[in-house]
Short mmCIF file of C-alpha atoms in Angstrom, two decimals:
data_model
loop_
_atom_site.label_atom_id
_atom_site.label_comp_id
_atom_site.label_asym_id
_atom_site.label_seq_id
_atom_site.Cartn_x
_atom_site.Cartn_y
_atom_site.Cartn_z
CA MET A 1 -31.19 14.93 -11.91
CA ILE A 2 -29.10 11.83 -12.54
CA SER A 3 -30.64 8.70 -11.05
CA ASN A 4 -29.00 5.29 -11.16
CA LYS A 5 -27.60 5.86 -14.61
CA ILE A 6 -25.98 2.71 -15.93
CA PHE A 7 -23.02 2.87 -18.27
CA SER A 8 -23.72 -0.36 -20.13
CA LYS A 9 -20.69 -0.26 -22.36
CA ALA A 10 -18.38 -0.42 -19.35
CA THR A 11 -20.23 -2.72 -16.99
CA LYS A 12 -23.75 -2.95 -15.62
CA SER A 13 -22.36 -2.72 -12.11
CA ILE A 14 -20.73 0.69 -12.52
CA THR A 15 -23.25 3.30 -11.43
CA LEU A 16 -23.35 7.00 -10.73
CA GLY A 17 -26.48 8.11 -8.90
CA ILE A 18 -28.09 10.69 -6.65
CA LYS A 19 -31.30 9.80 -4.80
CA ASN A 20 -33.54 12.57 -3.46
CA ASN A 21 -30.57 14.91 -3.17
CA ASN A 22 -28.96 12.59 -0.61
CA ILE A 23 -25.35 11.65 -1.18
CA ASN A 24 -25.44 8.00 -2.20
CA ARG A 25 -22.92 7.38 -4.92
CA THR A 26 -19.42 6.34 -5.81
CA PHE A 27 -17.18 7.19 -8.74
CA ILE A 28 -16.52 3.57 -9.58
CA SER A 29 -18.43 1.07 -7.44
CA LEU A 30 -18.69 -2.59 -8.25
CA ASN A 31 -21.64 -4.63 -6.97
CA ASN A 32 -20.86 -7.65 -4.82
CA ASN A 33 -22.46 -10.08 -7.29
CA ASN A 34 -19.80 -11.42 -9.61
CA LYS A 35 -17.56 -8.56 -8.51
CA GLU A 36 -14.38 -10.19 -9.74
CA ASN A 37 -15.78 -10.87 -13.21
CA GLU A 38 -17.27 -7.39 -13.47
CA PHE A 39 -13.97 -5.82 -12.47
CA LYS A 40 -12.15 -7.82 -15.12
CA ARG A 41 -14.67 -6.54 -17.67
CA PHE A 42 -14.04 -3.01 -16.49
CA GLN A 43 -10.28 -3.53 -16.78
CA ASN A 44 -10.70 -4.94 -20.29
CA ARG A 45 -12.83 -1.99 -21.31
CA PHE A 46 -10.80 0.85 -19.80
CA GLY A 47 -7.44 -0.73 -18.94
CA PRO A 48 -5.48 -2.73 -18.45
CA PHE A 49 -4.09 -0.89 -15.46
CA PRO A 50 -0.87 -1.74 -13.63
CA GLU A 51 -1.30 -3.86 -10.50
CA TYR A 52 1.03 -1.60 -8.51
CA VAL A 53 1.80 2.11 -8.82
CA LYS A 54 4.73 3.76 -7.10
CA ILE A 55 3.88 7.13 -5.61
CA VAL A 56 6.71 9.66 -5.54
CA GLU A 57 5.86 12.10 -2.75
CA VAL A 58 7.17 15.56 -3.70
CA GLY A 59 5.47 17.62 -0.99
CA PRO A 60 8.51 18.38 1.19
CA ARG A 61 10.43 19.77 -1.78
CA ASP A 62 8.25 20.70 -4.74
CA GLY A 63 5.38 21.44 -2.38
CA LEU A 64 7.03 23.62 0.24
CA GLN A 65 9.28 25.54 -2.16
CA ASN A 66 6.32 27.55 -3.42
CA GLU A 67 4.48 28.09 -0.16
CA LYS A 68 4.51 31.67 1.11
CA ILE A 69 5.25 30.55 4.66
CA ILE A 70 8.78 29.27 5.23
CA VAL A 71 8.34 26.13 7.30
CA PRO A 72 10.77 25.74 10.22
CA THR A 73 13.45 23.09 9.75
CA VAL A 74 12.15 20.96 12.61
CA ASP A 75 8.72 20.82 10.96
CA LYS A 76 10.20 19.89 7.58
CA ILE A 77 12.06 17.03 9.22
CA GLN A 78 8.90 15.89 10.98
CA LEU A 79 6.94 16.10 7.72
CA ILE A 80 9.40 13.84 5.93
CA ASN A 81 9.59 11.41 8.84
CA ARG A 82 5.81 11.15 9.06
CA LEU A 83 5.42 10.65 5.31
CA ALA A 84 8.00 7.86 5.40
CA GLN A 85 5.84 6.07 8.00
CA THR A 86 2.79 5.95 5.70
CA GLY A 87 4.25 3.29 3.41
CA LEU A 88 5.53 5.68 0.75
CA SER A 89 8.74 4.37 -0.82
CA VAL A 90 9.95 7.71 -2.21
CA VAL A 91 9.84 11.04 -0.37
CA GLU A 92 11.62 13.90 -2.10
CA ALA A 93 13.43 15.62 0.74
CA THR A 94 14.83 18.98 -0.37
CA SER A 95 16.76 20.80 -3.08
CA PHE A 96 20.32 22.09 -3.13
CA VAL A 97 19.74 25.39 -4.88
CA SER A 98 20.76 28.95 -4.17
CA PRO A 99 18.88 30.28 -1.12
CA LYS A 100 18.78 33.61 -2.93
CA TRP A 101 16.34 32.17 -5.47
CA VAL A 102 14.55 29.58 -3.35
CA PRO A 103 14.80 30.65 0.32
CA GLN A 104 12.37 27.94 1.39
CA MET A 105 15.10 25.36 0.77
CA ALA A 106 17.97 27.22 2.48
CA ASP A 107 18.14 24.61 5.26
CA ASN A 108 18.72 21.69 2.87
CA LYS A 109 21.75 20.24 4.69
CA GLU A 110 20.07 20.39 8.10
CA VAL A 111 16.94 18.72 6.72
CA LEU A 112 18.72 15.89 4.96
CA LYS A 113 20.99 15.17 7.90
CA GLY A 114 18.16 15.49 10.42
CA ILE A 115 15.63 13.03 9.01
CA GLU A 116 15.35 9.44 10.24
CA LYS A 117 16.19 7.23 7.29
CA VAL A 118 13.70 4.38 6.93
CA GLU A 119 14.91 1.22 5.25
CA GLY A 120 13.37 0.85 1.81
CA VAL A 121 12.56 4.55 1.47
CA SER A 122 14.43 6.83 -0.96
CA TYR A 123 14.97 10.52 -0.20
CA PRO A 124 16.02 12.16 -3.49
CA CYS A 125 17.25 15.75 -3.54
CA LEU A 126 17.02 18.19 -6.42
CA THR A 127 20.39 19.47 -7.71
CA PRO A 128 20.51 22.01 -10.56
CA ASN A 129 24.27 21.87 -11.18
CA ILE A 130 27.57 20.30 -10.14
CA GLN A 131 27.85 22.60 -7.12
CA GLY A 132 24.46 21.50 -5.88
CA PHE A 133 25.41 17.87 -6.47
CA ARG A 134 28.56 18.19 -4.38
CA ALA A 135 26.64 19.87 -1.57
CA ALA A 136 24.03 17.10 -1.64
CA LEU A 137 26.74 14.45 -1.64
CA ASP A 138 28.41 16.05 1.40
CA ALA A 139 25.05 16.06 3.20
CA GLY A 140 24.64 12.32 2.63
CA ALA A 141 22.34 12.17 -0.39
CA LYS A 142 21.98 8.73 -1.97
CA GLU A 143 19.76 9.84 -4.85
CA ILE A 144 19.43 13.10 -6.72
CA ALA A 145 17.09 14.60 -9.27
CA LEU A 146 17.76 16.91 -12.21
CA PHE A 147 15.28 19.20 -13.90
CA ALA A 148 15.41 20.32 -17.50
CA ALA A 149 12.76 22.23 -19.41
CA ALA A 150 11.25 21.58 -22.82
CA SER A 151 10.76 25.35 -23.19
CA GLU A 152 13.64 27.72 -23.92
CA SER A 153 11.96 30.64 -22.19
CA PHE A 154 11.19 28.66 -19.06
CA SER A 155 14.70 27.25 -18.93
CA LYS A 156 16.19 30.73 -19.04
CA LYS A 157 13.80 32.07 -16.42
CA ASN A 158 14.23 29.05 -14.15
CA ILE A 159 17.97 28.33 -14.26
CA ASN A 160 19.34 31.14 -16.44
CA ALA A 161 20.48 28.75 -19.15
CA THR A 162 19.31 27.58 -22.55
CA ILE A 163 18.14 24.01 -22.98
CA GLU A 164 21.45 22.97 -24.54
CA GLU A 165 23.45 24.71 -21.80
CA SER A 166 21.39 22.97 -19.14
CA LEU A 167 21.86 19.57 -20.78
CA ALA A 168 25.64 20.10 -20.83
CA ARG A 169 25.50 20.79 -17.07
CA TYR A 170 23.43 17.72 -16.41
CA LYS A 171 25.79 15.51 -18.37
CA ASP A 172 28.53 16.53 -15.94
CA VAL A 173 26.28 15.91 -12.95
CA CYS A 174 25.24 12.48 -14.23
CA ASP A 175 28.85 11.52 -14.82
CA ALA A 176 29.79 12.60 -11.29
CA ALA A 177 26.82 10.75 -9.86
CA LYS A 178 27.80 7.58 -11.67
CA GLU A 179 31.33 7.81 -10.26
CA ASN A 180 29.90 8.09 -6.73
CA GLY A 181 27.23 5.41 -7.08
CA ILE A 182 24.36 7.92 -6.82
CA LYS A 183 21.04 7.26 -8.55
CA VAL A 184 19.71 10.05 -10.76
CA ARG A 185 16.11 10.85 -11.61
CA GLY A 186 15.26 13.34 -14.35
CA TYR A 187 12.44 15.88 -14.52
CA VAL A 188 11.27 17.58 -17.68
CA SER A 189 9.24 20.75 -17.12
CA CYS A 190 6.54 22.30 -19.30
CA VAL A 191 5.76 19.10 -21.19
CA LEU A 192 2.17 20.17 -21.94
CA GLY A 193 2.50 23.94 -21.96
CA CYS A 194 4.66 26.88 -20.94
CA PRO A 195 3.72 30.09 -19.08
CA TYR A 196 5.83 32.09 -21.54
CA GLU A 197 5.63 30.23 -24.85
CA GLN A 198 2.20 28.59 -24.38
CA ASN A 199 2.45 25.57 -26.70
CA VAL A 200 5.51 23.33 -26.42
CA PRO A 201 6.28 20.97 -29.33
CA ILE A 202 6.11 17.31 -28.35
CA SER A 203 9.32 16.76 -30.30
CA LYS A 204 11.10 19.08 -27.85
CA VAL A 205 9.83 17.10 -24.87
CA VAL A 206 10.97 13.85 -26.46
CA TYR A 207 14.38 15.31 -27.28
CA VAL A 208 15.10 16.55 -23.75
CA SER A 209 13.73 13.39 -22.14
CA LYS A 210 15.79 11.14 -24.37
CA LYS A 211 18.94 13.10 -23.58
CA LEU A 212 18.44 12.76 -19.83
CA TYR A 213 17.76 9.06 -20.23
CA GLU A 214 20.93 8.64 -22.28
CA PHE A 215 22.90 10.49 -19.59
CA GLY A 216 21.92 7.82 -17.11
CA CYS A 217 18.68 8.98 -15.47
CA TYR A 218 16.89 5.80 -14.47
CA GLU A 219 13.49 7.51 -14.62
CA ILE A 220 12.10 10.53 -16.46
CA SER A 221 9.25 12.42 -14.82
CA LEU A 222 7.14 14.38 -17.28
CA GLY A 223 5.94 17.55 -15.58
CA ASP A 224 2.85 19.54 -16.51
CA THR A 225 4.28 22.55 -14.71
CA ILE A 226 1.35 24.91 -15.15
CA GLY A 227 -1.38 22.27 -14.99
CA ILE A 228 -2.78 23.06 -18.41
CA GLY A 229 -2.73 19.53 -19.83
CA THR A 230 -5.79 17.48 -20.76
CA PRO A 231 -6.27 13.73 -21.29
CA GLY A 232 -6.11 14.23 -25.05
CA ALA A 233 -2.81 16.10 -24.86
CA THR A 234 -1.46 13.57 -22.38
CA HIS A 235 -2.36 10.72 -24.73
CA LYS A 236 -0.52 12.35 -27.64
CA LEU A 237 2.55 13.04 -25.49
CA LEU A 238 2.79 9.51 -24.12
CA GLN A 239 2.24 8.05 -27.55
CA ALA A 240 5.31 9.91 -28.77
CA MET A 241 7.32 9.18 -25.62
CA SER A 242 6.63 5.46 -25.90
CA GLN A 243 8.62 5.44 -29.14
CA ALA A 244 11.68 7.00 -27.50
CA ILE A 245 11.96 5.70 -23.93
CA PRO A 246 10.81 2.46 -22.25
CA MET A 247 7.45 3.04 -20.59
CA ASN A 248 8.72 1.62 -17.29
CA ALA A 249 11.22 4.48 -17.18
CA ILE A 250 8.55 7.19 -17.48
CA ALA A 251 6.74 8.88 -14.60
CA VAL A 252 4.09 11.61 -14.68
CA HIS A 253 3.91 14.80 -12.63
CA PHE A 254 0.68 16.79 -12.92
CA HIS A 255 -0.35 20.07 -11.37
CA ASP A 256 -4.08 20.60 -10.94
CA THR A 257 -4.57 24.20 -12.08
CA TYR A 258 -7.44 23.32 -14.44
CA GLY A 259 -8.69 20.31 -12.48
CA GLN A 260 -7.41 17.84 -15.05
CA ALA A 261 -4.71 16.08 -13.03
CA LEU A 262 -6.62 12.92 -12.07
CA ALA A 263 -8.01 12.54 -15.58
CA ASN A 264 -4.49 12.88 -16.96
CA ILE A 265 -3.20 10.28 -14.50
CA LEU A 266 -5.97 7.88 -15.53
CA THR A 267 -4.94 8.33 -19.16
CA SER A 268 -1.33 7.65 -18.16
CA LEU A 269 -2.30 4.46 -16.34
CA GLN A 270 -3.99 3.23 -19.50
CA PHE A 271 -0.63 3.64 -21.23
CA GLY A 272 1.02 1.48 -18.59
CA ILE A 273 2.63 4.26 -16.57
CA SER A 274 3.27 2.93 -13.06
CA THR A 275 4.98 5.87 -11.33
CA VAL A 276 3.05 8.99 -10.33
CA ASP A 277 4.36 12.11 -8.59
CA SER A 278 2.05 13.78 -6.10
CA SER A 279 2.12 16.08 -3.10
CA VAL A 280 0.51 15.57 0.29
CA SER A 281 -2.43 17.96 0.71
CA GLY A 282 -1.81 19.26 -2.83
CA LEU A 283 1.05 21.47 -1.67
CA GLY A 284 3.15 23.45 -4.07
CA GLY A 285 3.23 25.11 -7.44
CA CYS A 286 6.18 26.64 -9.23
CA PRO A 287 7.92 29.94 -8.37
CA TYR A 288 8.61 30.54 -12.07
CA ALA A 289 5.11 29.68 -13.33
CA LYS A 290 2.68 32.30 -12.05
CA GLY A 291 -0.86 31.03 -11.62
CA ALA A 292 0.13 27.37 -11.38
CA THR A 293 -1.57 25.69 -8.45
CA GLY A 294 -0.19 22.86 -6.39
CA ASN A 295 0.63 19.35 -7.44
CA VAL A 296 -2.17 16.82 -7.54
CA ALA A 297 -2.85 15.74 -3.96
CA THR A 298 -1.49 12.36 -2.92
CA GLU A 299 -4.72 11.58 -1.05
CA ASP A 300 -6.79 12.18 -4.19
CA VAL A 301 -4.53 9.95 -6.26
CA LEU A 302 -4.73 7.13 -3.71
CA TYR A 303 -8.51 7.39 -3.53
CA MET A 304 -8.77 6.89 -7.29
CA MET A 305 -6.25 4.04 -7.28
CA LYS A 306 -8.23 2.23 -4.59
CA ASP A 307 -11.35 1.90 -6.72
CA LEU A 308 -9.32 0.91 -9.77
CA GLY A 309 -7.92 -2.03 -7.81
CA ILE A 310 -4.37 -0.64 -7.99
CA ASN A 311 -2.08 -1.23 -5.02
CA CYS A 312 0.14 1.61 -3.76
CA ASN A 313 1.06 0.24 -0.31
CA VAL A 314 0.20 3.54 1.40
CA ASP A 315 -1.89 3.92 4.56
CA MET A 316 -4.53 6.56 3.81
CA ASN A 317 -5.35 7.25 7.47
CA LYS A 318 -1.73 8.06 8.28
CA LEU A 319 -1.43 10.17 5.15
CA MET A 320 -4.58 12.09 6.06
CA ASP A 321 -3.13 12.87 9.47
CA VAL A 322 -0.02 14.27 7.81
CA SER A 323 -2.08 16.27 5.32
CA LEU A 324 -4.15 18.00 7.99
CA TRP A 325 -1.11 18.53 10.23
CA ILE A 326 0.97 20.30 7.55
CA SER A 327 -2.07 22.30 6.45
CA LYS A 328 -2.46 23.60 9.98
CA LYS A 329 1.24 24.51 10.06
CA LEU A 330 0.72 26.51 6.87
CA ASN A 331 -2.50 28.07 8.20
CA ARG A 332 -4.53 26.87 5.24
CA SER A 333 -7.07 24.25 4.28
CA PRO A 334 -5.91 21.17 2.37
CA SER A 335 -6.14 21.41 -1.40
CA SER A 336 -7.09 17.73 -1.42
CA LYS A 337 -10.79 17.08 -2.01
CA VAL A 338 -10.47 13.72 -0.29
CA SER A 339 -8.95 15.26 2.85
CA LEU A 340 -11.78 17.77 3.04
CA ALA A 341 -14.43 15.11 2.53
CA LEU A 342 -13.10 12.52 4.95
CA SER A 343 -12.30 15.08 7.64
CA HIS A 344 -15.82 16.50 7.32
CA LYS A 345 -17.26 13.01 7.70
CA ALA A 346 -15.17 12.36 10.81
CA SER A 347 -16.14 15.74 12.24
CA ASN A 348 -19.84 14.96 11.74
CA SER A 349 -19.35 11.57 13.37
CA ILE A 350 -17.81 13.22 16.42
CA SER A 351 -20.59 15.81 16.57
CA ASN A 352 -23.33 13.18 16.32
CA SER A 353 -21.72 11.08 19.02
CA SER A 354 -21.51 14.11 21.25
CA SER A 355 -25.19 14.97 20.65
CA ASP A 356 -26.30 11.42 21.45
CA SER A 357 -24.66 11.63 24.84
CA ASN A 358 -26.40 14.96 25.52
CA ASN A 359 -23.06 16.70 25.64
CA THR A 360 -22.16 14.94 28.90
CA ASN A 361 -18.55 14.65 27.79
CA THR A 362 -17.28 17.93 26.46
CA ASN A 363 -13.75 16.60 26.00
CA THR A 364 -14.49 13.96 23.37
CA THR A 365 -11.34 12.04 22.47
CA THR A 366 -10.84 11.38 18.78
CA LYS A 367 -10.09 7.79 17.87
CA SER A 368 -6.85 7.22 16.02
CA SER A 369 -8.76 6.04 12.95
CA GLU A 370 -10.78 9.26 12.75
CA ILE A 371 -9.52 12.33 10.95
CA PRO A 372 -10.51 15.54 12.75
CA ILE A 373 -10.71 18.93 11.12
CA ASN A 374 -7.81 20.83 12.58
CA CYS A 375 -7.08 23.39 9.90
CA ASN A 376 -10.08 25.74 10.10
CA THR A 377 -11.91 23.86 7.35
CA ASN A 378 -15.68 24.46 7.33
CA ILE A 379 -17.63 22.57 4.72
CA ASN A 380 -20.73 24.67 5.50
CA LYS A 381 -19.03 27.72 4.04
CA MET A 382 -18.97 26.21 0.56
CA ALA A 383 -20.78 28.25 -2.05
CA SER A 384 -23.92 26.16 -2.45
CA GLU A 385 -25.72 22.92 -1.65
CA LYS A 386 -24.79 21.75 -5.13
CA GLU A 387 -21.12 22.02 -4.26
CA LYS A 388 -21.69 20.05 -1.08
CA GLN A 389 -23.14 17.22 -3.14
CA HIS A 390 -19.79 16.83 -4.85
CA ILE A 391 -18.12 15.97 -1.55
CA PHE A 392 -18.94 12.32 -1.05
CA ILE A 393 -17.55 9.19 0.47
CA SER A 394 -17.39 5.95 -1.48
CA SER A 395 -18.63 2.97 0.48
CA ASN A 396 -15.70 1.03 -0.97
CA ASN A 397 -13.25 3.55 0.44
CA GLN A 398 -14.54 3.95 3.98
CA SER A 399 -12.62 0.92 5.23
CA ASN A 400 -9.33 -0.83 4.61
CA LEU A 401 -7.68 2.45 3.77
CA VAL A 402 -4.30 0.96 2.91
CA PHE A 403 -4.07 1.55 -0.81
#
């Protein structure tokens, strides 16, 4: 059993402990005494980290495109509108692709035209070719995204084109976007592994990324499409990328198939990366990468950022509400560990309050700050008590949940 173990090399105030099997711990918790100085020591040891990180919410597009249930248009619009009210500055809205290949996005025009545009929020749309770009432009898109692959096999499976053929298409799209004053963001898939070729040379990732940047993409998002990357592999990739593209033009996009996404993001932050893609409730995957789980959950990313002292300007309570709402629509539990933990805590709070009043009020009203379980989540069905111990609430993160 671990008990009040102190990691002296980092800081004497950073502890990880379990007392008598009761949950009483945080991942990174700084004592009140000399908290500012201790945090600076932590930053010096493990950072420095950026003061602000932009979260690019990809749930409505990258998330929903791989869900088995096709979400009604009205619910997609509501999802985007609710996400825009959380403080997120970028919410990827939809993709203009063939409905034959991605039927979940067949209502792209209706979605983009139906959402309530919030000032200061961008709503990029994915466009795979010039036809998709024109359709997005007609629907009122102000920003688009392109996606190229660093793997030949994946590129052919995904868009039926070689890497070079895809780059030629994207050059045309970027030129058209520039003529129309449309911002362009670039994605590179399979940067840390491919479902068909396994290993992908870093030189290939750098080559494709540099091309997109030269075409005019203001930001290049490096996607671990099958979630196979590790911190070590991420470090090597970013080390190479830093020699080719300005670090402030690089974003990271991790799937959590092997549970490495947060560790990879932490590694990226240490490199100075300040833009992270994530998906509310951990929605998504990739229709052309079998076995790949959803994107890293936005809630989980925010929870980690909070304790690192990084500002994201996102209201966690509002985001949690959205996470549980869309999970219920999809008839599934959230993939976010934080959503499960905080909703369980709120549920217990409601139950205890009800017990104290001897069940005199059977219609207990949930306060707006509480997050109820409304997606058939039952923490008691977890495999063992040991697993339960891994669901915990940091005392630093129980209040002021605007990250």
